C-alpha positions as MATLAB code, in Angstrom:
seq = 'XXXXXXXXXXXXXXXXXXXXXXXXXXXXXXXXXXXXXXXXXXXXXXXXXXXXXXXXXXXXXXXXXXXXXXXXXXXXXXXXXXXXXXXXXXXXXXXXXXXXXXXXXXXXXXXXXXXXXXXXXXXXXXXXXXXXXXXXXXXXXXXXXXXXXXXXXXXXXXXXXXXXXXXXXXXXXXXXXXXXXXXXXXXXXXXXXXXXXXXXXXXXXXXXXXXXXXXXXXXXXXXXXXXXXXXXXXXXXXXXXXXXXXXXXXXXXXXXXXXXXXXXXXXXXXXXXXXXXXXXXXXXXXXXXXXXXXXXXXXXXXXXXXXXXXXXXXXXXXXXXXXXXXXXXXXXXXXXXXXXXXX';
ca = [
      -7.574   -2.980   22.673;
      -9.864   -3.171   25.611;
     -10.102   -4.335   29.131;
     -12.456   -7.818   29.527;
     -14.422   -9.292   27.294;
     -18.391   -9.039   27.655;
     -21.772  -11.055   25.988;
     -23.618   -7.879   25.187;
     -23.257   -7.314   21.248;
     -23.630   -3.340   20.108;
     -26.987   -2.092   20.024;
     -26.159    1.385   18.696;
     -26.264    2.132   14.551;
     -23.669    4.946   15.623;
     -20.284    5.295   17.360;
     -21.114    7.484   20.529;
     -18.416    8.930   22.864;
     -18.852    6.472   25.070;
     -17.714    3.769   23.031;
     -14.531    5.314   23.459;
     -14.448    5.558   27.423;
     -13.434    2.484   28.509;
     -16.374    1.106   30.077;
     -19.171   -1.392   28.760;
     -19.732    0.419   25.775;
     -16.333    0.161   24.553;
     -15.558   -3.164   25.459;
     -18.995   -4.067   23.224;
     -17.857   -2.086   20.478;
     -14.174   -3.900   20.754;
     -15.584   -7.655   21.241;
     -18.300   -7.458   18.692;
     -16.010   -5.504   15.882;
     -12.414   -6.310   16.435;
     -11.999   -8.630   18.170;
     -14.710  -10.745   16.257;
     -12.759   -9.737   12.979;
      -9.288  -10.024   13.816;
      -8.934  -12.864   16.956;
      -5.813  -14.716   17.436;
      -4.055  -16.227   20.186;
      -1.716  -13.110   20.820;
      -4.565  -10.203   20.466;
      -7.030  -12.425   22.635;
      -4.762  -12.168   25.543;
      -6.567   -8.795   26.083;
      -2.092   -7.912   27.482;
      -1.234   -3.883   27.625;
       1.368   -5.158   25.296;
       1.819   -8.076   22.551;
       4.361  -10.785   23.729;
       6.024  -11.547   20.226;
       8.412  -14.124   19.359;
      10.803  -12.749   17.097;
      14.438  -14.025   15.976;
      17.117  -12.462   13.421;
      16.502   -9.707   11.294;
      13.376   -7.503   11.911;
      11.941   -5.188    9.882;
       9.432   -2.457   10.968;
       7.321    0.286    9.909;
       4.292    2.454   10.725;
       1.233    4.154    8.957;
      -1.230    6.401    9.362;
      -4.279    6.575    6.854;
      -6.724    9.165    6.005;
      -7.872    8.341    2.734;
     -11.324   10.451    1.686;
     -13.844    9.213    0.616;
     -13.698    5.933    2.966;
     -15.023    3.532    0.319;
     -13.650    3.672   -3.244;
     -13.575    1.688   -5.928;
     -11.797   -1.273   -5.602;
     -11.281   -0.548   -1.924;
     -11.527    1.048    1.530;
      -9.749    2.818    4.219;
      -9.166   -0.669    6.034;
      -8.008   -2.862    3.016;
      -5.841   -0.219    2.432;
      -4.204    0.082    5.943;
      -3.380   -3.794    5.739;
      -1.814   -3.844    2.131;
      -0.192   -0.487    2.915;
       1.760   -1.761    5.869;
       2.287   -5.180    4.602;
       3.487   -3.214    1.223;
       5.998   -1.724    3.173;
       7.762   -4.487    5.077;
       7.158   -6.450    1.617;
       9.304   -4.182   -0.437;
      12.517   -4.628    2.302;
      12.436   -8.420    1.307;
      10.450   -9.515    4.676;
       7.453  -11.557    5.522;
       5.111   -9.571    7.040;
       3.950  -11.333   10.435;
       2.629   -8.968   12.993;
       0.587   -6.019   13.050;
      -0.628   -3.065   15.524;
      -3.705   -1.284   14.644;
      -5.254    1.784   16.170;
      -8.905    3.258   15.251;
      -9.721    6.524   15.644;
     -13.401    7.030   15.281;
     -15.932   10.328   14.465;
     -18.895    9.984   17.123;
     -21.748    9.538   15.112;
     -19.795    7.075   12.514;
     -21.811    4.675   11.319;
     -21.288    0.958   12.851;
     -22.302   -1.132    9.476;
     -19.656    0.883    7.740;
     -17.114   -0.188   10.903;
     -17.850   -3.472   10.660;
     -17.604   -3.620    6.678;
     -14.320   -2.521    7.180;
     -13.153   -4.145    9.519;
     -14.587   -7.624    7.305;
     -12.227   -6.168    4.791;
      -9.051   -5.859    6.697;
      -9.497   -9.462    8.128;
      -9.665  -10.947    4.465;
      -6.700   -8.542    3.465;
      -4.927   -9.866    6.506;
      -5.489  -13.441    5.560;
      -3.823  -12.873    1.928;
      -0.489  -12.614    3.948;
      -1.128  -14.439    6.900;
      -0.281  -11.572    9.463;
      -1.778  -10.886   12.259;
      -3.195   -8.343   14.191;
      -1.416   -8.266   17.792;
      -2.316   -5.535   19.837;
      -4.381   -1.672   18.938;
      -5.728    0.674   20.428;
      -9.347    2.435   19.933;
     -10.393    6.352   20.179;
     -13.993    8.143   19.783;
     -13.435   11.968   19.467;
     -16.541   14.268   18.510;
     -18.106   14.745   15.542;
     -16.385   16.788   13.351;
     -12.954   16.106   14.226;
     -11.924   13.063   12.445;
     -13.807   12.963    9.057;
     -15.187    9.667   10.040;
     -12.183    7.684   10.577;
      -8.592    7.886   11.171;
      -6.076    4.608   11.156;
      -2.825    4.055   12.030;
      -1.280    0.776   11.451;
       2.457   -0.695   12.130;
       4.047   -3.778   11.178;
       7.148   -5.825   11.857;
       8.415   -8.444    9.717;
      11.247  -11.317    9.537;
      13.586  -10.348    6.689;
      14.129  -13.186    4.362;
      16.184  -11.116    1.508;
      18.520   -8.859    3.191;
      20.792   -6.145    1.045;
      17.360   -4.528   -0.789;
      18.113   -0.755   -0.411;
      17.497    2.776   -2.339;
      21.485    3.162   -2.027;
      21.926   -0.823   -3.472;
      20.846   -0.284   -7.627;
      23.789   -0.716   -9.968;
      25.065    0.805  -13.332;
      23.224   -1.515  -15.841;
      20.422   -2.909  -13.737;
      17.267   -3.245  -15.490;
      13.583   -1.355  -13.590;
      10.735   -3.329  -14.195;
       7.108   -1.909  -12.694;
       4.836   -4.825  -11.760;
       1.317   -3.856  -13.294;
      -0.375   -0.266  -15.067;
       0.299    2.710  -13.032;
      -1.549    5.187  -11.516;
      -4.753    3.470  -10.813;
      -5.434    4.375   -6.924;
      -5.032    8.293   -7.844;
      -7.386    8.081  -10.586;
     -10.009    5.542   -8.776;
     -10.103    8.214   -5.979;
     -10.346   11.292   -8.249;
     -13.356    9.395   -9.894;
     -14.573    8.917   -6.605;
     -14.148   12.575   -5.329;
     -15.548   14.242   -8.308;
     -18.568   11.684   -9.220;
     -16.969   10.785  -12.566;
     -18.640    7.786  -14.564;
     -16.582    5.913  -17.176;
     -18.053    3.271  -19.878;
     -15.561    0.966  -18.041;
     -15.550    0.307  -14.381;
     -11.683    1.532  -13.113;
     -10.800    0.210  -10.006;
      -7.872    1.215   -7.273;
      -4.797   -1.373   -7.331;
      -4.868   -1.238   -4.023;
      -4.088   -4.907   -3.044;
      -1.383   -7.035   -0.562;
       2.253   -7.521   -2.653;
       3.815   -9.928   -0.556;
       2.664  -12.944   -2.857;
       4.393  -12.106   -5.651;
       7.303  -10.771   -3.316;
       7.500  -14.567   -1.954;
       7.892  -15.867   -5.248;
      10.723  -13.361   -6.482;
      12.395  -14.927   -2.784;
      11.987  -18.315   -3.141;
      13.170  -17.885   -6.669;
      16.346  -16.104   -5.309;
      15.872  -13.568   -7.513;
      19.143  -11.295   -6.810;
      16.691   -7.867   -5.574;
      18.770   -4.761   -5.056;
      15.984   -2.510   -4.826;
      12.161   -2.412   -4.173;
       9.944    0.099   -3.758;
       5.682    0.476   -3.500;
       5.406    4.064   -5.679;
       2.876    5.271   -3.475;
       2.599    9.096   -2.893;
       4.250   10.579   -6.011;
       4.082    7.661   -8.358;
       6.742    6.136  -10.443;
       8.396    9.550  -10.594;
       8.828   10.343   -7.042;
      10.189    6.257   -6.785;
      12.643    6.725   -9.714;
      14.007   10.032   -8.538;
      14.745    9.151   -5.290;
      16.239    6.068   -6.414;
      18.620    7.788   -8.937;
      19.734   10.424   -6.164;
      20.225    8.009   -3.182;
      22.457    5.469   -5.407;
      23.775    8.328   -7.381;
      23.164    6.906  -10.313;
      21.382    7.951  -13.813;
      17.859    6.235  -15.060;
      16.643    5.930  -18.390;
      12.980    4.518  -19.394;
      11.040    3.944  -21.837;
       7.789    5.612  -22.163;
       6.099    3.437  -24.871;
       6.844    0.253  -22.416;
       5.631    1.806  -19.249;
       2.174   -0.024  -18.639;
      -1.053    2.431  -18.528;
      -4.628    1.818  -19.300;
      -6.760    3.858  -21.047;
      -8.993    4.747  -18.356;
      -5.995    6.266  -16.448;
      -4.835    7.908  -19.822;
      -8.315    9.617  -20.608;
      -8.288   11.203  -16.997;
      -5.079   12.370  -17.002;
      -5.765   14.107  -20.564;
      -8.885   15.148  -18.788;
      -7.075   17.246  -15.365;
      -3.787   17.456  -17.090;
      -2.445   15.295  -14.731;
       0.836   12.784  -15.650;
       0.200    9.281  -15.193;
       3.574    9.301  -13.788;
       3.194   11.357  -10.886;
      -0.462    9.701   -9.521;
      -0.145    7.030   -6.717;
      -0.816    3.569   -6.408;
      -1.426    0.956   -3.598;
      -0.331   -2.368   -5.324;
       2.334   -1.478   -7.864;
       5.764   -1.901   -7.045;
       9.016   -0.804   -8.996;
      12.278   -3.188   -8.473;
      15.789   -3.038   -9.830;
      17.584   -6.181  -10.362;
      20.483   -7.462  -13.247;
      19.431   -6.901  -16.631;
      20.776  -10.731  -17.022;
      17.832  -11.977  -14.719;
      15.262   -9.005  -15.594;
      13.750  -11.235  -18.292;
      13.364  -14.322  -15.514;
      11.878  -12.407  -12.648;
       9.032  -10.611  -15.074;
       7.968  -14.456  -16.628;
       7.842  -14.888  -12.529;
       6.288  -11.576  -11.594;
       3.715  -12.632  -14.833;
       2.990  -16.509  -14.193;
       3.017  -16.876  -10.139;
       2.378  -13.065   -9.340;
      -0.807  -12.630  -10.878;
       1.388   -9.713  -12.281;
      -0.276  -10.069  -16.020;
       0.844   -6.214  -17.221;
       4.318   -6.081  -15.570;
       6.911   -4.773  -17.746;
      10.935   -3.994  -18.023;
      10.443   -0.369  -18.702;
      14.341    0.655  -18.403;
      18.107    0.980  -17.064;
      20.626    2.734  -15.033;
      23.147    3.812  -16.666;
      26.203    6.352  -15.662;
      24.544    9.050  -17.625;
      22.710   11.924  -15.804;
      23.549   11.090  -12.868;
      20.873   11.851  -10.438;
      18.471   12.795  -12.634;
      15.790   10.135  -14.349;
      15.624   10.687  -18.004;
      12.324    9.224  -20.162;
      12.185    8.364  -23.816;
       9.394    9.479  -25.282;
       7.510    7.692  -28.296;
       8.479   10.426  -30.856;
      12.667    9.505  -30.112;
      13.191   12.534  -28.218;
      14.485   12.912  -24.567;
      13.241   14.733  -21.345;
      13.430   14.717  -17.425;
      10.944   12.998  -15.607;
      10.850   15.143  -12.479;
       9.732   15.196   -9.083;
       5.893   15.925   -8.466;
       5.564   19.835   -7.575;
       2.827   20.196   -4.959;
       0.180   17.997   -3.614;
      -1.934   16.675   -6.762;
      -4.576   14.796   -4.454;
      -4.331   15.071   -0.535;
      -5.638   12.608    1.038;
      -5.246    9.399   -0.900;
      -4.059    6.954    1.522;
];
């Protein structure tokens, strides 16, 4: 992240281009932020590249978040780019363990905000115990980054292999683990100033707790997946396509709250389709379904997961939903972009 460490702490309110030129600014803006916030053995080495000591199995992915506005409720940009990334090498059965991070800051971006979120990535960090290894910092000028850019990637140990899109199973049961489509409505509230007698907050939150559990309970997982972008819908479609299979569920079980519902009646949006940041879908036996949601419910702080339906051999490729009234219809892909920008 920088070159060597100096005393000085940041005296500027604002990120200036220099921050971002490698000199003493930088390095003040790196010490007194990141490296402050996220210091470890590995990342204090001040290395061009983290020396990591992995063995067998190795999962990795990469990020890039954009999310607008920065701070939302229940959330911002930075606790979001830790629980997205740990999300992701969560829902291929491994323990998350190191992470790189990369900032790519507005000039003129305030440095309280900066340092707020970087507070709030250490404590997501600390949820999981990864770490933050190596990064990489960027000032451009103002008006070319909407405040703040960040890309994060992760590698993890795999401690459940076989958990795959192309691994669910005629008569496996789907269970979601809390209400959907939360983090799409928190940031539509957030974009368009809306006020609700409750207070609705993102899900946005770090999944590999209640992943652990469902592993040390050898829980036989044949599929996981965060429904991020898209929602349950896009998860369940490209589940039924890439195992070639048919899914059937049950709208009256799938878990929404009434905030989420009066929106959605509101924009004429589908609860269905809006994204989330710390709901997961997973398909597993039906004969074990019932054990893994008393698991998901006592250990995962998972209070409103739910079974919610099966695969059959029916329809195959297509996702099928049971509405309340006993009649049929395809729950499809999302068409377009309903909200750009939410992660």
């Amino acid at each position: 992240m920088s070159n060597k460490p100096v005393s000085n702490k940041m005296k500027s309110k604002t990120v200036q281009l220099s921050h971002g030129g490698g000199g003493k600014e930088m390095n003040a803006l790196i010490q007194d932020i990141f490296f402050s916030e996220f210091h470890n053995p590995i990342l204090n080495s001040e290395e061009d590249a983290a020396l990591l000591n992995l063995s067998g199995e190795t999962a990795f992915t990469t990020d890039s978040f954009t999310v607008a506005p920065i701070f939302f409720a229940g959330g911002d940009i930075g606790k979001l780019a830790i629980a997205g990334t740990v999300n992701d090498l969560a829902m291929m059965g491994a323990e998350p363990q190191y992470l790189s991070c990369s900032f790519i800051i507005e000039e003129g971006f305030e440095v309280s905000k900066l340092k707020t979120i970087a507070a709030s990535m250490r404590t997501e960090l600390a949820k999981s115990g990864t770490r933050i290894v190596c990064g990489d910092t960027k000032v451009v000028p103002k008006g070319c980054a909407d405040g703040l850019f960040i890309n994060t990637s992760g590698v993890g140990r795999v401690l459940h292999k076989g958990i795959s899109v192309k691994n669910i199973q005629q008569g496996d049961a789907i269970l979601v683990s809390r209400d959907i489509g939360r983090h799409g409505a928190a940031i539509l509230m957030a974009r368009e100033a809306l006020s609700l007698e409750s207070d609705l907050t993102s899900d946005c939150a770090n999944l590999w707790p209640v992943i652990e559990q469902l592993i040390a309970a050898n829980i036989d997982i044949h599929a996981m997946r965060d429904a991020t972008r898209g929602g349950l819908a896009a998860v369940l479609n490209e589940w039924a396509v890439a195992s070639n299979v048919g899914i059937k569920v049950e709208e009256s079980a799938i878990p929404i709250s009434d905030e989420v519902k009066g929106l959605c009646e509101l924009y004429g949006f589908e609860a269905h389709d809006l994204a989330n940041e710390g709901t997961f879908i997973i398909a597993l036996p039906q004969e074990i379904a019932e054990g893994a949601l008393e698991i998901m419910q006592r250990y995962g702080h998972c209070e409103n997961a739910a079974i919610i339906g099966t695969v059959t051999d029916e329809h195959i490729g297509k996702v099928v939903i049971k509405t309340p009234w006993g009649s049929n219809r395809y729950l499809d892909l999302p068409h377009g972009e309903l909200l750009p920008r939410i992660c």
